Structure formats: C-alpha cells, structure tokens
PDB file of C-alpha atoms and ligand atoms in Angstrom:
ATOM      1  CA  MET A1070       0.000   0.000   0.000  1.00  0.00           C
ATOM      2  CA  LYS A1071       1.474   3.378  -1.015  1.00  0.00           C
ATOM      3  CA  ASN A1072       1.379   6.429   1.261  1.00  0.00           C
ATOM      4  CA  ILE A1073      -0.222   9.383  -0.521  1.00  0.00           C
ATOM      5  CA  VAL A1074       0.494  12.887   0.795  1.00  0.00           C
ATOM      6  CA  VAL A1075      -1.749  15.612  -0.656  1.00  0.00           C
ATOM      7  CA  LEU A1076      -0.644  19.265  -0.845  1.00  0.00           C
ATOM      8  CA  VAL A1077      -3.441  21.860  -0.853  1.00  0.00           C
ATOM      9  CA  SER A1078      -4.009  25.604  -0.559  1.00  0.00           C
ATOM     10  CA  GLY A1079      -7.737  26.227  -0.837  1.00  0.00           C
ATOM     11  CA  GLY A1080     -11.179  24.674  -0.945  1.00  0.00           C
ATOM     12  CA  GLY A1081      -9.923  21.163  -1.513  1.00  0.00           C
ATOM     13  CA  THR A1082     -12.575  19.794  -3.870  1.00  0.00           C
ATOM     14  CA  ASN A1083      -9.882  17.726  -5.595  1.00  0.00           C
ATOM     15  CA  LEU A1084      -8.776  16.445  -2.177  1.00  0.00           C
ATOM     16  CA  GLN A1085     -12.414  15.489  -1.530  1.00  0.00           C
ATOM     17  CA  ALA A1086     -12.524  13.632  -4.860  1.00  0.00           C
ATOM     18  CA  LEU A1087      -9.417  11.701  -3.773  1.00  0.00           C
ATOM     19  CA  ILE A1088     -10.891  10.896  -0.338  1.00  0.00           C
ATOM     20  CA  ASP A1089     -14.137   9.695  -1.970  1.00  0.00           C
ATOM     21  CA  ALA A1090     -12.220   7.657  -4.549  1.00  0.00           C
ATOM     22  CA  GLU A1091     -10.177   5.978  -1.833  1.00  0.00           C
ATOM     23  CA  LYS A1092     -13.362   5.097   0.100  1.00  0.00           C
ATOM     24  CA  SER A1093     -15.139   3.721  -2.966  1.00  0.00           C
ATOM     25  CA  GLY A1094     -12.149   1.643  -4.048  1.00  0.00           C
ATOM     26  CA  ILE A1095     -11.383   3.644  -7.212  1.00  0.00           C
ATOM     27  CA  ILE A1096      -7.900   4.249  -5.801  1.00  0.00           C
ATOM     28  CA  LYS A1097      -6.249   0.864  -5.564  1.00  0.00           C
ATOM     29  CA  ASN A1098      -3.189   0.176  -3.409  1.00  0.00           C
ATOM     30  CA  GLY A1099      -2.982   3.722  -2.025  1.00  0.00           C
ATOM     31  CA  LYS A1100      -3.982   5.519   1.185  1.00  0.00           C
ATOM     32  CA  ILE A1101      -4.051   9.262   1.907  1.00  0.00           C
ATOM     33  CA  THR A1102      -1.940   9.490   5.051  1.00  0.00           C
ATOM     34  CA  CYS A1103      -1.351  13.237   5.336  1.00  0.00           C
ATOM     35  CA  VAL A1104      -2.629  16.560   3.965  1.00  0.00           C
ATOM     36  CA  ILE A1105      -0.226  19.507   3.941  1.00  0.00           C
ATOM     37  CA  SER A1106      -1.526  23.036   3.378  1.00  0.00           C
ATOM     38  CA  SER A1107       0.284  26.231   2.421  1.00  0.00           C
ATOM     39  CA  ASN A1108      -2.595  28.122   4.023  1.00  0.00           C
ATOM     40  CA  PRO A1109      -3.707  27.569   7.642  1.00  0.00           C
ATOM     41  CA  ASN A1110      -7.259  28.681   6.781  1.00  0.00           C
ATOM     42  CA  ALA A1111      -7.752  26.358   3.813  1.00  0.00           C
ATOM     43  CA  TYR A1112     -11.094  24.528   3.943  1.00  0.00           C
ATOM     44  CA  ALA A1113      -9.205  21.510   2.612  1.00  0.00           C
ATOM     45  CA  LEU A1114      -7.762  21.070   6.141  1.00  0.00           C
ATOM     46  CA  GLN A1115     -11.293  20.657   7.512  1.00  0.00           C
ATOM     47  CA  ARG A1116     -12.029  18.018   4.875  1.00  0.00           C
ATOM     48  CA  ALA A1117      -8.905  16.145   5.976  1.00  0.00           C
ATOM     49  CA  SER A1118      -9.703  16.276   9.701  1.00  0.00           C
ATOM     50  CA  ASP A1119     -13.326  15.251   9.024  1.00  0.00           C
ATOM     51  CA  ASN A1120     -11.812  12.088   7.558  1.00  0.00           C
ATOM     52  CA  ASN A1121      -9.245  11.555  10.335  1.00  0.00           C
ATOM     53  CA  ILE A1122      -6.310  12.360   8.070  1.00  0.00           C
ATOM     54  CA  ASP A1123      -3.188  13.903   9.640  1.00  0.00           C
ATOM     55  CA  THR A1124      -2.791  17.613   8.732  1.00  0.00           C
ATOM     56  CA  GLN A1125       0.242  19.876   8.557  1.00  0.00           C
ATOM     57  CA  VAL A1126       0.764  23.510   7.528  1.00  0.00           C
ATOM     58  CA  ILE A1127       3.892  24.868   5.868  1.00  0.00           C
ATOM     59  CA  ARG A1128       3.977  28.484   4.735  1.00  0.00           C
ATOM     60  CA  ARG A1129       6.482  29.937   2.305  1.00  0.00           C
ATOM     61  CA  LYS A1130       6.435  33.244   4.198  1.00  0.00           C
ATOM     62  CA  ASP A1131       7.747  31.606   7.369  1.00  0.00           C
ATOM     63  CA  TYR A1132      11.121  31.117   5.628  1.00  0.00           C
ATOM     64  CA  ASP A1133      13.404  34.000   4.600  1.00  0.00           C
ATOM     65  CA  GLU A1134      15.069  32.006   1.833  1.00  0.00           C
ATOM     66  CA  PHE A1135      13.286  29.882  -0.746  1.00  0.00           C
ATOM     67  CA  VAL A1136      15.933  27.135  -0.374  1.00  0.00           C
ATOM     68  CA  ALA A1137      15.153  26.821   3.348  1.00  0.00           C
ATOM     69  CA  TYR A1138      11.442  26.433   2.558  1.00  0.00           C
ATOM     70  CA  ASP A1139      12.245  23.887  -0.164  1.00  0.00           C
ATOM     71  CA  LYS A1140      14.381  21.879   2.279  1.00  0.00           C
ATOM     72  CA  ALA A1141      11.746  22.016   5.047  1.00  0.00           C
ATOM     73  CA  LEU A1142       9.004  20.792   2.695  1.00  0.00           C
ATOM     74  CA  THR A1143      11.257  17.975   1.443  1.00  0.00           C
ATOM     75  CA  GLU A1144      12.025  16.896   5.005  1.00  0.00           C
ATOM     76  CA  LEU A1145       8.364  17.039   6.000  1.00  0.00           C
ATOM     77  CA  LEU A1146       7.395  14.822   3.038  1.00  0.00           C
ATOM     78  CA  LYS A1147      10.185  12.366   3.873  1.00  0.00           C
ATOM     79  CA  SER A1148       9.162  12.300   7.540  1.00  0.00           C
ATOM     80  CA  LYS A1149       5.629  11.376   6.412  1.00  0.00           C
ATOM     81  CA  LYS A1150       7.119   8.558   4.302  1.00  0.00           C
ATOM     82  CA  ALA A1151       5.387   9.808   1.162  1.00  0.00           C
ATOM     83  CA  ASP A1152       5.476   7.369  -1.765  1.00  0.00           C
ATOM     84  CA  LEU A1153       3.387   9.761  -3.845  1.00  0.00           C
ATOM     85  CA  VAL A1154       2.854  13.511  -3.480  1.00  0.00           C
ATOM     86  CA  VAL A1155      -0.298  14.974  -5.042  1.00  0.00           C
ATOM     87  CA  LEU A1156      -0.681  18.694  -5.731  1.00  0.00           C
ATOM     88  CA  ALA A1157      -4.437  19.265  -5.459  1.00  0.00           C
ATOM     89  CA  GLY A1158      -4.798  23.011  -5.903  1.00  0.00           C
ATOM     90  CA  PHE A1159      -1.409  23.721  -4.294  1.00  0.00           C
ATOM     91  CA  MET A1160      -0.524  27.303  -5.176  1.00  0.00           C
ATOM     92  CA  THR A1161       3.134  27.515  -4.085  1.00  0.00           C
ATOM     93  CA  ILE A1162       5.891  26.731  -6.615  1.00  0.00           C
ATOM     94  CA  LEU A1163       8.020  23.708  -5.697  1.00  0.00           C
ATOM     95  CA  GLY A1164      11.803  23.962  -5.588  1.00  0.00           C
ATOM     96  CA  HIS A1165      14.677  21.886  -6.923  1.00  0.00           C
ATOM     97  CA  GLU A1166      15.220  19.869  -3.742  1.00  0.00           C
ATOM     98  CA  VAL A1167      11.680  18.545  -3.422  1.00  0.00           C
ATOM     99  CA  ILE A1168      11.310  17.907  -7.159  1.00  0.00           C
ATOM    100  CA  SER A1169      14.568  15.954  -7.344  1.00  0.00           C
ATOM    101  CA  ALA A1170      13.833  14.013  -4.133  1.00  0.00           C
ATOM    102  CA  PHE A1171      10.461  12.931  -5.574  1.00  0.00           C
ATOM    103  CA  GLU A1172      11.250  12.576  -9.286  1.00  0.00           C
ATOM    104  CA  ASN A1173       8.172  11.232 -11.138  1.00  0.00           C
ATOM    105  CA  LYS A1174       6.487  10.847  -7.754  1.00  0.00           C
ATOM    106  CA  ILE A1175       4.647  14.180  -7.707  1.00  0.00           C
ATOM    107  CA  ILE A1176       1.338  14.425  -9.587  1.00  0.00           C
ATOM    108  CA  ASN A1177      -0.343  17.783 -10.285  1.00  0.00           C
ATOM    109  CA  ILE A1178      -3.830  18.504 -11.567  1.00  0.00           C
ATOM    110  CA  HIS A1179      -3.957  21.447 -13.977  1.00  0.00           C
ATOM    111  CA  PRO A1180      -7.301  22.894 -15.109  1.00  0.00           C
ATOM    112  CA  ALA A1181      -6.557  23.064 -18.867  1.00  0.00           C
ATOM    113  CA  LEU A1182      -5.316  20.874 -21.699  1.00  0.00           C
ATOM    114  CA  ILE A1183      -1.521  21.284 -21.407  1.00  0.00           C
ATOM    115  CA  PRO A1184       0.347  22.780 -23.336  1.00  0.00           C
ATOM    116  CA  SER A1185      -2.490  25.328 -23.575  1.00  0.00           C
ATOM    117  CA  PHE A1186      -3.025  27.857 -20.775  1.00  0.00           C
ATOM    118  CA  CYS A1187      -0.253  26.647 -18.510  1.00  0.00           C
ATOM    119  CA  GLY A1188       3.040  27.795 -17.007  1.00  0.00           C
ATOM    120  CA  GLU A1189       3.740  30.686 -14.677  1.00  0.00           C
ATOM    121  CA  GLY A1190       0.708  32.821 -13.830  1.00  0.00           C
ATOM    122  CA  PHE A1191      -1.774  30.197 -15.060  1.00  0.00           C
ATOM    123  CA  TYR A1192      -3.509  28.974 -11.945  1.00  0.00           C
ATOM    124  CA  GLY A1193      -7.068  28.837 -10.645  1.00  0.00           C
ATOM    125  CA  LEU A1194      -9.537  31.154 -12.370  1.00  0.00           C
ATOM    126  CA  HIS A1195      -6.777  32.845 -14.426  1.00  0.00           C
ATOM    127  CA  VAL A1196      -6.578  29.688 -16.537  1.00  0.00           C
ATOM    128  CA  HIS A1197     -10.276  29.834 -17.407  1.00  0.00           C
ATOM    129  CA  GLU A1198     -10.178  33.605 -18.042  1.00  0.00           C
ATOM    130  CA  ALA A1199      -7.401  33.009 -20.593  1.00  0.00           C
ATOM    131  CA  ALA A1200      -9.286  30.143 -22.253  1.00  0.00           C
ATOM    132  CA  LEU A1201     -12.435  32.284 -22.625  1.00  0.00           C
ATOM    133  CA  LYS A1202     -10.403  35.242 -23.908  1.00  0.00           C
ATOM    134  CA  LYS A1203      -8.916  33.026 -26.618  1.00  0.00           C
ATOM    135  CA  GLY A1204     -12.338  31.648 -27.533  1.00  0.00           C
ATOM    136  CA  VAL A1205     -11.368  27.983 -27.411  1.00  0.00           C
ATOM    137  CA  LYS A1206     -14.292  25.608 -27.877  1.00  0.00           C
ATOM    138  CA  LEU A1207     -12.749  22.841 -25.794  1.00  0.00           C
ATOM    139  CA  SER A1208     -10.751  23.061 -22.604  1.00  0.00           C
ATOM    140  CA  GLY A1209     -10.299  20.439 -19.903  1.00  0.00           C
ATOM    141  CA  ALA A1210      -7.823  19.153 -17.364  1.00  0.00           C
ATOM    142  CA  THR A1211      -4.451  17.436 -17.258  1.00  0.00           C
ATOM    143  CA  ALA A1212      -2.956  15.162 -14.608  1.00  0.00           C
ATOM    144  CA  HIS A1213       0.820  15.203 -14.994  1.00  0.00           C
ATOM    145  CA  PHE A1214       4.065  14.551 -13.183  1.00  0.00           C
ATOM    146  CA  VAL A1215       5.901  17.583 -11.863  1.00  0.00           C
ATOM    147  CA  ASN A1216       9.380  18.426 -13.084  1.00  0.00           C
ATOM    148  CA  GLU A1217      11.399  21.645 -12.993  1.00  0.00           C
ATOM    149  CA  VAL A1218       9.477  23.153 -15.929  1.00  0.00           C
ATOM    150  CA  CYS A1219       6.259  24.732 -14.622  1.00  0.00           C
ATOM    151  CA  ASP A1220       3.385  22.504 -15.893  1.00  0.00           C
ATOM    152  CA  GLY A1221       5.932  20.813 -18.183  1.00  0.00           C
ATOM    153  CA  GLY A1222       6.260  17.290 -16.737  1.00  0.00           C
ATOM    154  CA  PRO A1223       5.086  14.044 -18.356  1.00  0.00           C
ATOM    155  CA  ILE A1224       1.335  13.991 -19.065  1.00  0.00           C
ATOM    156  CA  ILE A1225      -0.520  11.063 -17.463  1.00  0.00           C
ATOM    157  CA  ILE A1226      -4.214  11.652 -18.334  1.00  0.00           C
ATOM    158  CA  GLN A1227      -6.131  14.433 -20.070  1.00  0.00           C
ATOM    159  CA  LYS A1228      -9.862  14.966 -20.479  1.00  0.00           C
ATOM    160  CA  ALA A1229     -11.544  17.527 -22.732  1.00  0.00           C
ATOM    161  CA  VAL A1230     -14.596  19.552 -21.672  1.00  0.00           C
ATOM    162  CA  GLU A1231     -16.874  21.668 -23.866  1.00  0.00           C
ATOM    163  CA  VAL A1232     -16.731  25.466 -23.513  1.00  0.00           C
ATOM    164  CA  LYS A1233     -20.165  27.115 -23.801  1.00  0.00           C
ATOM    165  CA  THR A1234     -20.822  30.515 -25.375  1.00  0.00           C
ATOM    166  CA  ASP A1235     -22.278  31.959 -22.179  1.00  0.00           C
ATOM    167  CA  ASP A1236     -19.530  30.592 -19.884  1.00  0.00           C
ATOM    168  CA  THR A1237     -17.946  32.774 -17.231  1.00  0.00           C
ATOM    169  CA  PRO A1238     -14.574  31.763 -15.714  1.00  0.00           C
ATOM    170  CA  GLU A1239     -16.549  30.418 -12.734  1.00  0.00           C
ATOM    171  CA  THR A1240     -18.999  28.272 -14.743  1.00  0.00           C
ATOM    172  CA  LEU A1241     -16.184  26.898 -16.896  1.00  0.00           C
ATOM    173  CA  GLN A1242     -14.088  26.123 -13.809  1.00  0.00           C
ATOM    174  CA  LYS A1243     -17.013  24.268 -12.237  1.00  0.00           C
ATOM    175  CA  ARG A1244     -17.713  22.171 -15.368  1.00  0.00           C
ATOM    176  CA  ILE A1245     -14.018  21.296 -15.773  1.00  0.00           C
ATOM    177  CA  MET A1246     -13.785  20.260 -12.123  1.00  0.00           C
ATOM    178  CA  GLU A1247     -16.923  18.108 -12.260  1.00  0.00           C
ATOM    179  CA  GLN A1248     -16.347  16.502 -15.653  1.00  0.00           C
ATOM    180  CA  ALA A1249     -12.569  16.235 -15.719  1.00  0.00           C
ATOM    181  CA  GLU A1250     -10.466  17.057 -12.629  1.00  0.00           C
ATOM    182  CA  TRP A1251     -12.401  15.034 -10.054  1.00  0.00           C
ATOM    183  CA  LYS A1252     -12.256  12.000 -12.358  1.00  0.00           C
ATOM    184  CA  ILE A1253      -8.773  12.001 -13.865  1.00  0.00           C
ATOM    185  CA  LEU A1254      -6.862  12.933 -10.705  1.00  0.00           C
ATOM    186  CA  PRO A1255      -8.044   9.832  -8.763  1.00  0.00           C
ATOM    187  CA  GLU A1256      -7.502   7.707 -11.909  1.00  0.00           C
ATOM    188  CA  ALA A1257      -3.912   8.939 -12.255  1.00  0.00           C
ATOM    189  CA  VAL A1258      -3.272   8.361  -8.546  1.00  0.00           C
ATOM    190  CA  SER A1259      -4.627   4.827  -8.787  1.00  0.00           C
ATOM    191  CA  LEU A1260      -2.472   4.040 -11.829  1.00  0.00           C
ATOM    192  CA  PHE A1261       0.597   5.301  -9.948  1.00  0.00           C
ATOM    193  CA  CYS A1262      -0.212   3.298  -6.824  1.00  0.00           C
ATOM    194  CA  GLN A1263      -0.486   0.143  -8.933  1.00  0.00           C
ATOM    195  CA  ASP A1264       2.909   0.855 -10.615  1.00  0.00           C
ATOM    196  CA  LYS A1265       1.195   1.202 -13.981  1.00  0.00           C
ATOM    197  CA  ILE A1266       2.964   4.371 -15.110  1.00  0.00           C
ATOM    198  CA  ASN A1267       6.428   4.249 -16.664  1.00  0.00           C
ATOM    199  CA  VAL A1268       8.228   7.399 -17.716  1.00  0.00           C
ATOM    200  CA  ILE A1269      10.348   6.841 -20.813  1.00  0.00           C
ATOM    201  CA  ASN A1270      12.122   9.829 -22.414  1.00  0.00           C
ATOM    202  CA  ASN A1271       9.838  12.246 -20.545  1.00  0.00           C
ATOM    203  CA  ILE A1272       6.695  10.481 -21.833  1.00  0.00           C
ATOM    204  CA  ALA A1273       4.361   8.728 -19.381  1.00  0.00           C
ATOM    205  CA  VAL A1274       3.448   5.278 -20.706  1.00  0.00           C
ATOM    206  CA  ILE A1275       0.451   3.581 -19.078  1.00  0.00           C
ATOM    207  CA  SER A1276       0.316  -0.202 -18.873  1.00  0.00           C
ATOM    208  CA  ASP A1277      -2.817  -2.308 -18.398  1.00  0.00           C
TER     209      ASP A1277
HETATM  210  C1  GAR B1858      -8.415  23.385  -9.255  1.00  0.00           C
HETATM  211  O1  GAR B1858      -9.188  23.803 -10.346  1.00  0.00           O
HETATM  212  C2  GAR B1858      -7.017  23.000  -9.704  1.00  0.00           C
HETATM  213  O2  GAR B1858      -6.993  22.385 -10.958  1.00  0.00           O
HETATM  214  C3  GAR B1858      -6.372  24.355  -9.775  1.00  0.00           C
HETATM  215  O3  GAR B1858      -6.848  25.035  -8.642  1.00  0.00           O
HETATM  216  C4  GAR B1858      -8.148  24.541  -8.298  1.00  0.00           C
HETATM  217  C5  GAR B1858      -8.128  24.096  -6.843  1.00  0.00           C
HETATM  218  O4  GAR B1858      -9.408  23.714  -6.398  1.00  0.00           O
HETATM  219  N1  GAR B1858      -4.932  24.231  -9.778  1.00  0.00           N
HETATM  220  C6  GAR B1858      -4.139  25.054 -10.452  1.00  0.00           C
HETATM  221  O5  GAR B1858      -4.530  26.006 -11.097  1.00  0.00           O
HETATM  222  C7  GAR B1858      -2.661  24.693 -10.366  1.00  0.00           C
HETATM  223  N2  GAR B1858      -1.919  25.359 -11.395  1.00  0.00           N
HETATM  224  P1  GAR B1858      -9.628  22.792  -5.136  1.00  0.00           P
HETATM  225  O6  GAR B1858      -8.841  23.403  -3.969  1.00  0.00           O
HETATM  226  O7  GAR B1858     -11.109  22.868  -4.905  1.00  0.00           O
HETATM  227  O8  GAR B1858      -9.168  21.412  -5.481  1.00  0.00           O
END
C-alpha cells in the first residue's frame, strides 16, 4: 500500500474527490496518510480532519530564503514517508530539492489541456479567463508529473470539456472540475499506486 500525501491551498474539492475515490475503491493500493496546506485557513484542512487524516501547515512566508522552505518541505514529506505527493490546488511553486527528491512521484492537476493555458501565472480562475479570452471551444484538465518546468512534466491523463458561449470563468471552472479534474486525478493516482505508469524519455506510458 502506497502512502499518498496531498498538498493543498484552498477549498480542496480535488482532495475530496481523492478521499471519496479511496473510500469507494477507485484508488487501488494507495492511502491518503497526510494533507499539507500552504494556508492555515484552507477549507481543505477541515475536509482532511473530518476524515481523520493527519494535517500539517507549511507556509512559504515563514522562511526568509526559498531554499530553506524547499528543504523544510522535502524533510516534512520524507518524515511522512510519502510514496506519492499529489498537488491538489497547491498554489506555491516547488523547488529543486523537493522535485529531485520525488522525481516522477509528484502528480499535479492542472485545469486546462496542457500545453495550452499553462506555465507561470496560469492557476485557478486565471486559466479559465485566458481560455475564454482566446475563444477555445474545448478546454479540460491534465494530470501530470511535476518536473522543474512549470506545468511541463510528463502527461498522465487528459480529459476535454466543452466550452459554452455563455460561460464565465466560474462556470467553466465548475464544469471542468466536475467533468474532468475530479475523475482524472483519482484515476492517475490509482495508476501510480499500482505501478502502472512508466516514464520513458519524458513520456508517461500507461500499462494495463
Ligand atoms: C483546481 O481547479 C485546480 O486544478 C487548480 O486550482 C483549483 C483548486 O481547487 N490548480 C491550479 O490552477 C494549479 N496550477 P480545489 O482546492 O477545490 O481542489
């Protein structure tokens, strides 16, 4: 059984999807053992405690230097014996130390079809504002491994979602969460926990 540590910053609907997927058996061979928040007021922490999951808070602003924060987060994840780290709406950039300590062991959910609307500055509602501004007819979500290129790691699963003419960033965000994020993130986590993802030349290859 793999230990899954989930990093959050906000409402935690993706965390909830993971908790529900673990309970219903969609996530095989994995257990959420800890939730770490960058924000002490994140509602995601309540979701974790409601489900008797250990919670921790680590704030970037409590460290003068980014390298000290990076080291502290790496040590916290190691102390929790994380086999898999999931970024579920985690809004703080990860550093070199944590990314290299957990190479191809960190999965992020991004609310667009990478390589569209991704990279620095593309997070949360900003992603959907950019998609509507461009007038794309399809958007969606991507579950991918994290490497040192922002939103540039190997893609595990993507799912497309229709954009409607009267969408606002909020309505598009909600549809993408419901139809894509809350499904593909637990699926990607389950594949990882069953050792069904191999990364070859920066491409994630899924086996049956
Ligand atoms: C989600 O839409 C997630 O894809 C996005 O933030 C939201 C968090 O919601 N993440 C990013 O934009 C990361 N670049 P949640 O806290 O309810 O899961």
